mmCIF file with all atom_site columns, C-alpha atoms in Angstrom:
data_model
loop_
_atom_site.group_PDB
_atom_site.id
_atom_site.type_symbol
_atom_site.label_atom_id
_atom_site.label_alt_id
_atom_site.label_comp_id
_atom_site.label_asym_id
_atom_site.label_entity_id
_atom_site.label_seq_id
_atom_site.pdbx_PDB_ins_code
_atom_site.Cartn_x
_atom_site.Cartn_y
_atom_site.Cartn_z
_atom_site.occupancy
_atom_site.B_iso_or_equiv
_atom_site.pdbx_formal_charge
_atom_site.auth_seq_id
_atom_site.auth_comp_id
_atom_site.auth_asym_id
_atom_site.auth_atom_id
_atom_site.pdbx_PDB_model_num
ATOM 1   C CA . ASN A 1 1   ? 11.043  17.504  3.263   1.00 0.00 ? 152 ASN A CA 1
ATOM 2   C CA . ALA A 1 2   ? 8.834   15.454  5.602   1.00 0.00 ? 153 ALA A CA 1
ATOM 3   C CA . GLY A 1 3   ? 6.879   13.620  2.896   1.00 0.00 ? 154 GLY A CA 1
ATOM 4   C CA . VAL A 1 4   ? 3.686   12.133  4.333   1.00 0.00 ? 155 VAL A CA 1
ATOM 5   C CA . THR A 1 5   ? 3.104   12.583  8.052   1.00 0.00 ? 156 THR A CA 1
ATOM 6   C CA . GLN A 1 6   ? 0.389   10.833  10.050  1.00 0.00 ? 157 GLN A CA 1
ATOM 7   C CA . THR A 1 7   ? -0.795  11.742  13.522  1.00 0.00 ? 158 THR A CA 1
ATOM 8   C CA . PRO A 1 8   ? -1.243  10.164  15.950  1.00 0.00 ? 159 PRO A CA 1
ATOM 9   C CA . LYS A 1 9   ? 1.011   7.121   15.670  1.00 0.00 ? 160 LYS A CA 1
ATOM 10  C CA . PHE A 1 10  ? -0.881  5.103   18.278  1.00 0.00 ? 161 PHE A CA 1
ATOM 11  C CA . ARG A 1 11  ? -4.311  5.358   19.831  1.00 0.00 ? 162 ARG A CA 1
ATOM 12  C CA . VAL A 1 12  ? -6.581  3.277   22.012  1.00 0.00 ? 163 VAL A CA 1
ATOM 13  C CA . LEU A 1 13  ? -10.282 4.054   21.849  1.00 0.00 ? 164 LEU A CA 1
ATOM 14  C CA . LYS A 1 14  ? -13.270 2.735   23.689  1.00 0.00 ? 165 LYS A CA 1
ATOM 15  C CA . THR A 1 15  ? -16.187 1.435   21.670  1.00 0.00 ? 166 THR A CA 1
ATOM 16  C CA . GLY A 1 16  ? -18.413 4.320   20.659  1.00 0.00 ? 167 GLY A CA 1
ATOM 17  C CA . GLN A 1 17  ? -15.766 7.020   20.928  1.00 0.00 ? 168 GLN A CA 1
ATOM 18  C CA . SER A 1 18  ? -14.863 9.198   17.995  1.00 0.00 ? 169 SER A CA 1
ATOM 19  C CA . MET A 1 19  ? -11.530 10.374  16.669  1.00 0.00 ? 170 MET A CA 1
ATOM 20  C CA . THR A 1 20  ? -9.844  11.963  13.681  1.00 0.00 ? 171 THR A CA 1
ATOM 21  C CA . LEU A 1 21  ? -6.653  10.798  12.021  1.00 0.00 ? 172 LEU A CA 1
ATOM 22  C CA . LEU A 1 22  ? -4.650  13.465  10.261  1.00 0.00 ? 173 LEU A CA 1
ATOM 23  C CA . CYS A 1 23  ? -2.551  12.984  7.160   1.00 0.00 ? 174 CYS A CA 1
ATOM 24  C CA . ALA A 1 24  ? -0.376  15.813  5.929   1.00 0.00 ? 175 ALA A CA 1
ATOM 25  C CA . GLN A 1 25  ? 1.850   15.903  2.847   1.00 0.00 ? 176 GLN A CA 1
ATOM 26  C CA . ASP A 1 26  ? 4.255   18.620  1.776   1.00 0.00 ? 177 ASP A CA 1
ATOM 27  C CA . MET A 1 27  ? 4.905   17.428  -1.780  1.00 0.00 ? 178 MET A CA 1
ATOM 28  C CA . ASN A 1 28  ? 1.998   19.250  -3.436  1.00 0.00 ? 179 ASN A CA 1
ATOM 29  C CA . HIS A 1 29  ? 0.447   15.933  -4.423  1.00 0.00 ? 180 HIS A CA 1
ATOM 30  C CA . GLU A 1 30  ? -3.011  15.938  -5.928  1.00 0.00 ? 181 GLU A CA 1
ATOM 31  C CA . TYR A 1 31  ? -4.125  12.476  -4.877  1.00 0.00 ? 182 TYR A CA 1
ATOM 32  C CA . MET A 1 32  ? -4.429  11.235  -1.322  1.00 0.00 ? 183 MET A CA 1
ATOM 33  C CA . TYR A 1 33  ? -5.640  7.926   0.117   1.00 0.00 ? 184 TYR A CA 1
ATOM 34  C CA . TRP A 1 34  ? -6.563  6.168   3.325   1.00 0.00 ? 185 TRP A CA 1
ATOM 35  C CA . TYR A 1 35  ? -6.006  2.421   3.598   1.00 0.00 ? 186 TYR A CA 1
ATOM 36  C CA . ARG A 1 36  ? -6.370  -0.009  6.443   1.00 0.00 ? 187 ARG A CA 1
ATOM 37  C CA . GLN A 1 37  ? -3.992  -2.908  6.837   1.00 0.00 ? 188 GLN A CA 1
ATOM 38  C CA . ASP A 1 38  ? -5.157  -6.139  8.423   1.00 0.00 ? 189 ASP A CA 1
ATOM 39  C CA . PRO A 1 39  ? -3.331  -9.477  8.655   1.00 0.00 ? 190 PRO A CA 1
ATOM 40  C CA . GLY A 1 40  ? -4.005  -11.699 5.672   1.00 0.00 ? 191 GLY A CA 1
ATOM 41  C CA . MET A 1 41  ? -6.043  -9.035  3.907   1.00 0.00 ? 192 MET A CA 1
ATOM 42  C CA . GLY A 1 42  ? -3.392  -6.681  2.678   1.00 0.00 ? 193 GLY A CA 1
ATOM 43  C CA . LEU A 1 43  ? -4.312  -3.042  2.277   1.00 0.00 ? 194 LEU A CA 1
ATOM 44  C CA . ARG A 1 44  ? -7.911  -2.113  1.659   1.00 0.00 ? 195 ARG A CA 1
ATOM 45  C CA . LEU A 1 45  ? -8.930  1.305   0.426   1.00 0.00 ? 196 LEU A CA 1
ATOM 46  C CA . ILE A 1 46  ? -11.245 3.246   2.720   1.00 0.00 ? 197 ILE A CA 1
ATOM 47  C CA . HIS A 1 47  ? -11.595 6.617   0.990   1.00 0.00 ? 198 HIS A CA 1
ATOM 48  C CA . TYR A 1 48  ? -9.560  8.682   -1.396  1.00 0.00 ? 199 TYR A CA 1
ATOM 49  C CA . SER A 1 49  ? -9.335  12.149  -2.878  1.00 0.00 ? 200 SER A CA 1
ATOM 50  C CA . VAL A 1 50  ? -8.258  13.244  -6.338  1.00 0.00 ? 201 VAL A CA 1
ATOM 51  C CA . GLY A 1 51  ? -8.011  16.898  -5.411  1.00 0.00 ? 202 GLY A CA 1
ATOM 52  C CA . GLU A 1 52  ? -8.801  19.558  -2.851  1.00 0.00 ? 203 GLU A CA 1
ATOM 53  C CA . GLY A 1 53  ? -12.470 19.522  -1.941  1.00 0.00 ? 204 GLY A CA 1
ATOM 54  C CA . THR A 1 54  ? -13.146 16.107  -3.486  1.00 0.00 ? 205 THR A CA 1
ATOM 55  C CA . THR A 1 55  ? -13.523 12.703  -1.849  1.00 0.00 ? 206 THR A CA 1
ATOM 56  C CA . ALA A 1 56  ? -14.641 9.270   -2.999  1.00 0.00 ? 207 ALA A CA 1
ATOM 57  C CA . LYS A 1 57  ? -15.460 5.955   -1.370  1.00 0.00 ? 208 LYS A CA 1
ATOM 58  C CA . GLY A 1 58  ? -13.136 3.019   -1.601  1.00 0.00 ? 209 GLY A CA 1
ATOM 59  C CA . GLU A 1 59  ? -13.632 -0.647  -0.883  1.00 0.00 ? 210 GLU A CA 1
ATOM 60  C CA . VAL A 1 60  ? -14.448 -0.408  2.844   1.00 0.00 ? 211 VAL A CA 1
ATOM 61  C CA . PRO A 1 61  ? -15.888 3.062   3.570   1.00 0.00 ? 212 PRO A CA 1
ATOM 62  C CA . ASP A 1 62  ? -18.549 2.164   6.146   1.00 0.00 ? 213 ASP A CA 1
ATOM 63  C CA . GLY A 1 63  ? -17.986 3.699   9.557   1.00 0.00 ? 214 GLY A CA 1
ATOM 64  C CA . TYR A 1 64  ? -15.522 6.287   8.250   1.00 0.00 ? 215 TYR A CA 1
ATOM 65  C CA . ASN A 1 65  ? -15.748 9.813   6.907   1.00 0.00 ? 216 ASN A CA 1
ATOM 66  C CA . VAL A 1 66  ? -13.111 11.981  5.282   1.00 0.00 ? 217 VAL A CA 1
ATOM 67  C CA . SER A 1 67  ? -12.464 15.582  4.368   1.00 0.00 ? 218 SER A CA 1
ATOM 68  C CA . ARG A 1 68  ? -9.940  17.329  2.112   1.00 0.00 ? 219 ARG A CA 1
ATOM 69  C CA . LEU A 1 69  ? -10.442 21.020  2.809   1.00 0.00 ? 220 LEU A CA 1
ATOM 70  C CA . LYS A 1 70  ? -6.815  21.824  2.085   1.00 0.00 ? 221 LYS A CA 1
ATOM 71  C CA . LYS A 1 71  ? -4.715  20.189  -0.597  1.00 0.00 ? 222 LYS A CA 1
ATOM 72  C CA . GLN A 1 72  ? -2.021  19.125  1.836   1.00 0.00 ? 223 GLN A CA 1
ATOM 73  C CA . ASN A 1 73  ? -4.315  17.536  4.438   1.00 0.00 ? 224 ASN A CA 1
ATOM 74  C CA . PHE A 1 74  ? -6.582  14.501  4.338   1.00 0.00 ? 225 PHE A CA 1
ATOM 75  C CA . LEU A 1 75  ? -8.548  13.717  7.486   1.00 0.00 ? 226 LEU A CA 1
ATOM 76  C CA . LEU A 1 76  ? -10.089 10.361  8.373   1.00 0.00 ? 227 LEU A CA 1
ATOM 77  C CA . GLY A 1 77  ? -12.849 10.355  10.964  1.00 0.00 ? 228 GLY A CA 1
ATOM 78  C CA . LEU A 1 78  ? -14.356 7.554   12.981  1.00 0.00 ? 229 LEU A CA 1
ATOM 79  C CA . GLU A 1 79  ? -17.724 8.694   14.280  1.00 0.00 ? 230 GLU A CA 1
ATOM 80  C CA . SER A 1 80  ? -18.442 5.783   16.615  1.00 0.00 ? 231 SER A CA 1
ATOM 81  C CA . ALA A 1 81  ? -15.527 3.393   16.896  1.00 0.00 ? 232 ALA A CA 1
ATOM 82  C CA . ALA A 1 82  ? -16.110 -0.359  16.836  1.00 0.00 ? 233 ALA A CA 1
ATOM 83  C CA . PRO A 1 83  ? -13.703 -3.206  17.657  1.00 0.00 ? 234 PRO A CA 1
ATOM 84  C CA . SER A 1 84  ? -13.795 -4.196  13.960  1.00 0.00 ? 235 SER A CA 1
ATOM 85  C CA . GLN A 1 85  ? -11.991 -0.935  13.251  1.00 0.00 ? 236 GLN A CA 1
ATOM 86  C CA . THR A 1 86  ? -8.927  -2.090  15.146  1.00 0.00 ? 237 THR A CA 1
ATOM 87  C CA . SER A 1 87  ? -6.273  -1.901  12.462  1.00 0.00 ? 238 SER A CA 1
ATOM 88  C CA . VAL A 1 88  ? -3.227  -0.096  11.174  1.00 0.00 ? 239 VAL A CA 1
ATOM 89  C CA . TYR A 1 89  ? -4.198  2.883   9.060   1.00 0.00 ? 240 TYR A CA 1
ATOM 90  C CA . PHE A 1 90  ? -1.954  4.146   6.299   1.00 0.00 ? 241 PHE A CA 1
ATOM 91  C CA . CYS A 1 91  ? -2.219  7.377   4.411   1.00 0.00 ? 242 CYS A CA 1
ATOM 92  C CA . ALA A 1 92  ? -0.623  7.730   0.989   1.00 0.00 ? 243 ALA A CA 1
ATOM 93  C CA . SER A 1 93  ? -0.301  10.361  -1.707  1.00 0.00 ? 244 SER A CA 1
ATOM 94  C CA . ARG A 1 94  ? 0.789   10.573  -5.323  1.00 0.00 ? 245 ARG A CA 1
ATOM 95  C CA . PRO A 1 95  ? 1.409   13.526  -7.629  1.00 0.00 ? 246 PRO A CA 1
ATOM 96  C CA . GLY A 1 96  ? -0.845  12.326  -10.450 1.00 0.00 ? 247 GLY A CA 1
ATOM 97  C CA . THR A 1 97  ? -1.737  9.300   -12.464 1.00 0.00 ? 248 THR A CA 1
ATOM 98  C CA . GLY A 1 98  ? 0.412   7.208   -14.712 1.00 0.00 ? 249 GLY A CA 1
ATOM 99  C CA . GLU A 1 99  ? 2.963   4.474   -14.614 1.00 0.00 ? 250 GLU A CA 1
ATOM 100 C CA . PHE A 1 100 ? 5.689   6.612   -13.090 1.00 0.00 ? 251 PHE A CA 1
ATOM 101 C CA . TYR A 1 101 ? 3.680   7.725   -10.129 1.00 0.00 ? 252 TYR A CA 1
ATOM 102 C CA . GLY A 1 102 ? 3.778   5.396   -7.216  1.00 0.00 ? 253 GLY A CA 1
ATOM 103 C CA . TYR A 1 103 ? 2.424   6.128   -3.790  1.00 0.00 ? 254 TYR A CA 1
ATOM 104 C CA . THR A 1 104 ? 4.344   7.761   -0.976  1.00 0.00 ? 255 THR A CA 1
ATOM 105 C CA . PHE A 1 105 ? 3.142   6.318   2.308   1.00 0.00 ? 256 PHE A CA 1
ATOM 106 C CA . GLY A 1 106 ? 2.970   7.664   5.827   1.00 0.00 ? 257 GLY A CA 1
ATOM 107 C CA . SER A 1 107 ? 4.307   5.681   8.757   1.00 0.00 ? 258 SER A CA 1
ATOM 108 C CA . GLY A 1 108 ? 0.908   4.453   9.878   1.00 0.00 ? 259 GLY A CA 1
ATOM 109 C CA . THR A 1 109 ? -1.452  4.841   12.823  1.00 0.00 ? 260 THR A CA 1
ATOM 110 C CA . ARG A 1 110 ? -2.005  1.811   15.010  1.00 0.00 ? 261 ARG A CA 1
ATOM 111 C CA . LEU A 1 111 ? -5.550  1.997   16.358  1.00 0.00 ? 262 LEU A CA 1
ATOM 112 C CA . THR A 1 112 ? -7.026  -0.336  18.946  1.00 0.00 ? 263 THR A CA 1
ATOM 113 C CA . VAL A 1 113 ? -10.715 -0.204  19.814  1.00 0.00 ? 264 VAL A CA 1
ATOM 114 C CA . VAL A 1 114 ? -11.628 -1.938  23.063  1.00 0.00 ? 265 VAL A CA 1
ATOM 115 C CA . ALA B 2 1   ? -13.288 -6.429  -11.254 1.00 0.00 ? 258 ALA B CA 1
ATOM 116 C CA . GLN B 2 2   ? -9.684  -5.443  -10.811 1.00 0.00 ? 259 GLN B CA 1
ATOM 117 C CA . ARG B 2 3   ? -7.921  -7.874  -8.558  1.00 0.00 ? 260 ARG B CA 1
ATOM 118 C CA . VAL B 2 4   ? -4.415  -8.768  -7.423  1.00 0.00 ? 261 VAL B CA 1
ATOM 119 C CA . THR B 2 5   ? -3.554  -12.165 -6.002  1.00 0.00 ? 262 THR B CA 1
ATOM 120 C CA . GLN B 2 6   ? -0.437  -13.284 -4.203  1.00 0.00 ? 263 GLN B CA 1
ATOM 121 C CA . PRO B 2 7   ? -0.830  -16.994 -3.602  1.00 0.00 ? 264 PRO B CA 1
ATOM 122 C CA . GLU B 2 8   ? 1.826   -17.364 -0.909  1.00 0.00 ? 265 GLU B CA 1
ATOM 123 C CA . LYS B 2 9   ? 1.206   -15.856 2.512   1.00 0.00 ? 266 LYS B CA 1
ATOM 124 C CA . LEU B 2 10  ? 4.657   -16.892 3.685   1.00 0.00 ? 267 LEU B CA 1
ATOM 125 C CA . LEU B 2 11  ? 7.758   -17.786 1.747   1.00 0.00 ? 268 LEU B CA 1
ATOM 126 C CA . SER B 2 12  ? 10.859  -19.026 3.512   1.00 0.00 ? 269 SER B CA 1
ATOM 127 C CA . VAL B 2 13  ? 14.195  -19.414 1.757   1.00 0.00 ? 270 VAL B CA 1
ATOM 128 C CA . PHE B 2 14  ? 17.778  -19.793 2.856   1.00 0.00 ? 271 PHE B CA 1
ATOM 129 C CA . LYS B 2 15  ? 20.300  -17.026 2.440   1.00 0.00 ? 272 LYS B CA 1
ATOM 130 C CA . GLY B 2 16  ? 21.858  -17.162 -1.009  1.00 0.00 ? 273 GLY B CA 1
ATOM 131 C CA . ALA B 2 17  ? 18.964  -19.070 -2.541  1.00 0.00 ? 274 ALA B CA 1
ATOM 132 C CA . PRO B 2 18  ? 16.873  -17.648 -5.385  1.00 0.00 ? 275 PRO B CA 1
ATOM 133 C CA . VAL B 2 19  ? 13.508  -16.181 -4.489  1.00 0.00 ? 276 VAL B CA 1
ATOM 134 C CA . GLU B 2 20  ? 10.364  -15.610 -6.517  1.00 0.00 ? 277 GLU B CA 1
ATOM 135 C CA . LEU B 2 21  ? 7.321   -13.857 -5.128  1.00 0.00 ? 278 LEU B CA 1
ATOM 136 C CA . LYS B 2 22  ? 4.268   -14.491 -7.273  1.00 0.00 ? 279 LYS B CA 1
ATOM 137 C CA . CYS B 2 23  ? 1.734   -11.882 -8.309  1.00 0.00 ? 280 CYS B CA 1
ATOM 138 C CA . ASN B 2 24  ? -1.188  -12.310 -10.677 1.00 0.00 ? 281 ASN B CA 1
ATOM 139 C CA . TYR B 2 25  ? -3.717  -9.716  -11.672 1.00 0.00 ? 282 TYR B CA 1
ATOM 140 C CA . SER B 2 26  ? -7.015  -9.298  -13.458 1.00 0.00 ? 283 SER B CA 1
ATOM 141 C CA . TYR B 2 27  ? -7.515  -6.034  -15.331 1.00 0.00 ? 284 TYR B CA 1
ATOM 142 C CA . SER B 2 28  ? -9.212  -4.790  -18.476 1.00 0.00 ? 285 SER B CA 1
ATOM 143 C CA . GLY B 2 29  ? -6.730  -2.645  -20.270 1.00 0.00 ? 286 GLY B CA 1
ATOM 144 C CA . SER B 2 30  ? -2.996  -2.035  -20.141 1.00 0.00 ? 287 SER B CA 1
ATOM 145 C CA . PRO B 2 31  ? -1.913  -2.670  -16.547 1.00 0.00 ? 288 PRO B CA 1
ATOM 146 C CA . GLU B 2 32  ? 0.449   -0.537  -14.533 1.00 0.00 ? 289 GLU B CA 1
ATOM 147 C CA . LEU B 2 33  ? 1.987   -2.604  -11.777 1.00 0.00 ? 290 LEU B CA 1
ATOM 148 C CA . PHE B 2 34  ? 4.169   -1.929  -8.779  1.00 0.00 ? 291 PHE B CA 1
ATOM 149 C CA . TRP B 2 35  ? 5.885   -3.812  -5.986  1.00 0.00 ? 292 TRP B CA 1
ATOM 150 C CA . TYR B 2 36  ? 6.021   -2.375  -2.479  1.00 0.00 ? 293 TYR B CA 1
ATOM 151 C CA . VAL B 2 37  ? 8.077   -3.598  0.475   1.00 0.00 ? 294 VAL B CA 1
ATOM 152 C CA . GLN B 2 38  ? 7.346   -3.141  4.158   1.00 0.00 ? 295 GLN B CA 1
ATOM 153 C CA . TYR B 2 39  ? 10.105  -3.868  6.650   1.00 0.00 ? 296 TYR B CA 1
ATOM 154 C CA . SER B 2 40  ? 9.112   -4.697  10.191  1.00 0.00 ? 297 SER B CA 1
ATOM 155 C CA . ARG B 2 41  ? 6.712   -2.030  11.519  1.00 0.00 ? 298 ARG B CA 1
ATOM 156 C CA . GLN B 2 42  ? 7.794   0.525   8.940   1.00 0.00 ? 299 GLN B CA 1
ATOM 157 C CA . ARG B 2 43  ? 5.970   2.330   6.202   1.00 0.00 ? 300 ARG B CA 1
ATOM 158 C CA . LEU B 2 44  ? 5.534   0.784   2.780   1.00 0.00 ? 301 LEU B CA 1
ATOM 159 C CA . GLN B 2 45  ? 8.209   1.749   0.282   1.00 0.00 ? 302 GLN B CA 1
ATOM 160 C CA . LEU B 2 46  ? 8.101   1.577   -3.478  1.00 0.00 ? 303 LEU B CA 1
ATOM 161 C CA . LEU B 2 47  ? 10.400  -1.189  -4.669  1.00 0.00 ? 304 LEU B CA 1
ATOM 162 C CA . LEU B 2 48  ? 9.714   -1.476  -8.386  1.00 0.00 ? 305 LEU B CA 1
ATOM 163 C CA . ARG B 2 49  ? 7.421   -0.199  -11.084 1.00 0.00 ? 306 ARG B CA 1
ATOM 164 C CA . HIS B 2 50  ? 7.068   -2.267  -14.221 1.00 0.00 ? 307 HIS B CA 1
ATOM 165 C CA . ILE B 2 51  ? 7.414   0.616   -16.652 1.00 0.00 ? 308 ILE B CA 1
ATOM 166 C CA . SER B 2 52  ? 10.924  1.409   -15.461 1.00 0.00 ? 309 SER B CA 1
ATOM 167 C CA . ARG B 2 53  ? 12.311  -2.108  -15.909 1.00 0.00 ? 310 ARG B CA 1
ATOM 168 C CA . GLU B 2 54  ? 14.713  -1.206  -13.127 1.00 0.00 ? 311 GLU B CA 1
ATOM 169 C CA . SER B 2 55  ? 16.519  -3.383  -10.629 1.00 0.00 ? 312 SER B CA 1
ATOM 170 C CA . ILE B 2 56  ? 16.366  -2.273  -7.012  1.00 0.00 ? 313 ILE B CA 1
ATOM 171 C CA . LYS B 2 57  ? 18.303  -4.119  -4.306  1.00 0.00 ? 314 LYS B CA 1
ATOM 172 C CA . GLY B 2 58  ? 18.832  -6.916  -6.814  1.00 0.00 ? 315 GLY B CA 1
ATOM 173 C CA . PHE B 2 59  ? 15.093  -7.448  -7.386  1.00 0.00 ? 316 PHE B CA 1
ATOM 174 C CA . THR B 2 60  ? 13.543  -7.525  -10.830 1.00 0.00 ? 317 THR B CA 1
ATOM 175 C CA . ALA B 2 61  ? 10.007  -8.082  -12.067 1.00 0.00 ? 318 ALA B CA 1
ATOM 176 C CA . ASP B 2 62  ? 8.744   -8.772  -15.545 1.00 0.00 ? 319 ASP B CA 1
ATOM 177 C CA . LEU B 2 63  ? 5.238   -8.106  -16.710 1.00 0.00 ? 320 LEU B CA 1
ATOM 178 C CA . ASN B 2 64  ? 3.800   -11.106 -18.557 1.00 0.00 ? 321 ASN B CA 1
ATOM 179 C CA . LYS B 2 65  ? 0.526   -10.030 -20.096 1.00 0.00 ? 322 LYS B CA 1
ATOM 180 C CA . GLY B 2 66  ? -0.192  -13.506 -21.463 1.00 0.00 ? 323 GLY B CA 1
ATOM 181 C CA . GLU B 2 67  ? -0.067  -15.035 -17.990 1.00 0.00 ? 324 GLU B CA 1
ATOM 182 C CA . THR B 2 68  ? -1.302  -11.816 -16.292 1.00 0.00 ? 325 THR B CA 1
ATOM 183 C CA . SER B 2 69  ? 1.632   -12.030 -13.911 1.00 0.00 ? 326 SER B CA 1
ATOM 184 C CA . PHE B 2 70  ? 4.217   -9.690  -12.410 1.00 0.00 ? 327 PHE B CA 1
ATOM 185 C CA . HIS B 2 71  ? 6.423   -11.961 -10.346 1.00 0.00 ? 328 HIS B CA 1
ATOM 186 C CA . LEU B 2 72  ? 9.229   -10.498 -8.245  1.00 0.00 ? 329 LEU B CA 1
ATOM 187 C CA . LYS B 2 73  ? 12.585  -12.259 -8.437  1.00 0.00 ? 330 LYS B CA 1
ATOM 188 C CA . LYS B 2 74  ? 15.999  -12.102 -6.872  1.00 0.00 ? 331 LYS B CA 1
ATOM 189 C CA . PRO B 2 75  ? 18.787  -14.537 -7.679  1.00 0.00 ? 332 PRO B CA 1
ATOM 190 C CA . PHE B 2 76  ? 20.441  -14.555 -4.249  1.00 0.00 ? 333 PHE B CA 1
ATOM 191 C CA . ALA B 2 77  ? 18.356  -13.728 -1.186  1.00 0.00 ? 334 ALA B CA 1
ATOM 192 C CA . GLN B 2 78  ? 19.868  -11.813 1.732   1.00 0.00 ? 335 GLN B CA 1
ATOM 193 C CA . GLU B 2 79  ? 18.694  -11.801 5.350   1.00 0.00 ? 336 GLU B CA 1
ATOM 194 C CA . GLU B 2 80  ? 17.892  -8.094  5.072   1.00 0.00 ? 337 GLU B CA 1
ATOM 195 C CA . ASP B 2 81  ? 15.336  -8.945  2.381   1.00 0.00 ? 338 ASP B CA 1
ATOM 196 C CA . SER B 2 82  ? 13.045  -10.383 5.054   1.00 0.00 ? 339 SER B CA 1
ATOM 197 C CA . ALA B 2 83  ? 9.920   -8.248  4.877   1.00 0.00 ? 340 ALA B CA 1
ATOM 198 C CA . MET B 2 84  ? 6.346   -8.072  3.678   1.00 0.00 ? 341 MET B CA 1
ATOM 199 C CA . TYR B 2 85  ? 5.958   -7.640  -0.055  1.00 0.00 ? 342 TYR B CA 1
ATOM 200 C CA . TYR B 2 86  ? 2.868   -6.259  -1.747  1.00 0.00 ? 343 TYR B CA 1
ATOM 201 C CA . CYS B 2 87  ? 2.019   -6.270  -5.413  1.00 0.00 ? 344 CYS B CA 1
ATOM 202 C CA . ALA B 2 88  ? -0.172  -3.354  -6.511  1.00 0.00 ? 345 ALA B CA 1
ATOM 203 C CA . LEU B 2 89  ? -2.186  -2.527  -9.621  1.00 0.00 ? 346 LEU B CA 1
ATOM 204 C CA . ASP B 2 90  ? -3.059  1.002   -10.690 1.00 0.00 ? 347 ASP B CA 1
ATOM 205 C CA . ASN B 2 91  ? -6.843  1.038   -10.998 1.00 0.00 ? 348 ASN B CA 1
ATOM 206 C CA . TYR B 2 92  ? -7.444  3.272   -14.025 1.00 0.00 ? 349 TYR B CA 1
ATOM 207 C CA . GLY B 2 93  ? -5.448  6.077   -12.464 1.00 0.00 ? 350 GLY B CA 1
ATOM 208 C CA . GLN B 2 94  ? -7.798  6.457   -9.498  1.00 0.00 ? 351 GLN B CA 1
ATOM 209 C CA . ASN B 2 95  ? -6.208  4.299   -6.823  1.00 0.00 ? 352 ASN B CA 1
ATOM 210 C CA . PHE B 2 96  ? -4.132  1.200   -6.276  1.00 0.00 ? 353 PHE B CA 1
ATOM 211 C CA . VAL B 2 97  ? -5.485  -2.286  -5.684  1.00 0.00 ? 354 VAL B CA 1
ATOM 212 C CA . PHE B 2 98  ? -3.123  -4.225  -3.451  1.00 0.00 ? 355 PHE B CA 1
ATOM 213 C CA . GLY B 2 99  ? -2.637  -7.948  -3.143  1.00 0.00 ? 356 GLY B CA 1
ATOM 214 C CA . PRO B 2 100 ? -2.826  -9.605  0.285   1.00 0.00 ? 357 PRO B CA 1
ATOM 215 C CA . GLY B 2 101 ? 0.956   -9.621  0.598   1.00 0.00 ? 358 GLY B CA 1
ATOM 216 C CA . THR B 2 102 ? 3.653   -12.260 0.954   1.00 0.00 ? 359 THR B CA 1
ATOM 217 C CA . ARG B 2 103 ? 5.893   -12.401 3.979   1.00 0.00 ? 360 ARG B CA 1
ATOM 218 C CA . LEU B 2 104 ? 9.422   -13.315 2.918   1.00 0.00 ? 361 LEU B CA 1
ATOM 219 C CA . SER B 2 105 ? 11.634  -14.879 5.535   1.00 0.00 ? 362 SER B CA 1
ATOM 220 C CA . VAL B 2 106 ? 15.278  -15.365 4.634   1.00 0.00 ? 363 VAL B CA 1
ATOM 221 C CA . LEU B 2 107 ? 16.898  -17.890 6.919   1.00 0.00 ? 364 LEU B CA 1
ATOM 222 C CA . PRO B 2 108 ? 20.609  -17.780 7.791   1.00 0.00 ? 365 PRO B CA 1
#
């Protein structure tokens, strides 16, 4: 049982390049999330999905797009990378809502935009 | 708006000393709160959820609705407790709102 897997683990992009981060979970969770982690700012929600085929904007969605074509996968796209998008990106999932359902996190993707 | 604050960016204590990591929240409704821990360059792991009233690795947290707080406590800190700690609030079942985090450093 792999849990939540993120690929790649590290990436360096040049300004203006595009890339896709992949999040895959094998726990049949309904809800999936993308957060970015920056020093002193904690985790900020980029986009999330409450089920296959659905997505919603979070706190900091600008410059990112997402897709959830399959229940187990949640893709985060950067169309034209900017240095401000240098961050650690975490994917998370949860089975449903309620006080017993915490997030399961992936191991993170460290992205540097130069 | 839903918000979680953690007033201390860094908390340093000596091994064996008590530790309290503060968390305050603003929320309309009955809050569901969690604590997550992140060891150096690792993924975040669930430490506690308030509904369970459990004790994990010696940590406990009590929800105080009057003070809108969910402080994390441990009576005797260990060096292996050094990590980043995040308080999180379930935002009406849609997503979690995280605090900025507190870095705990336990000195030998």
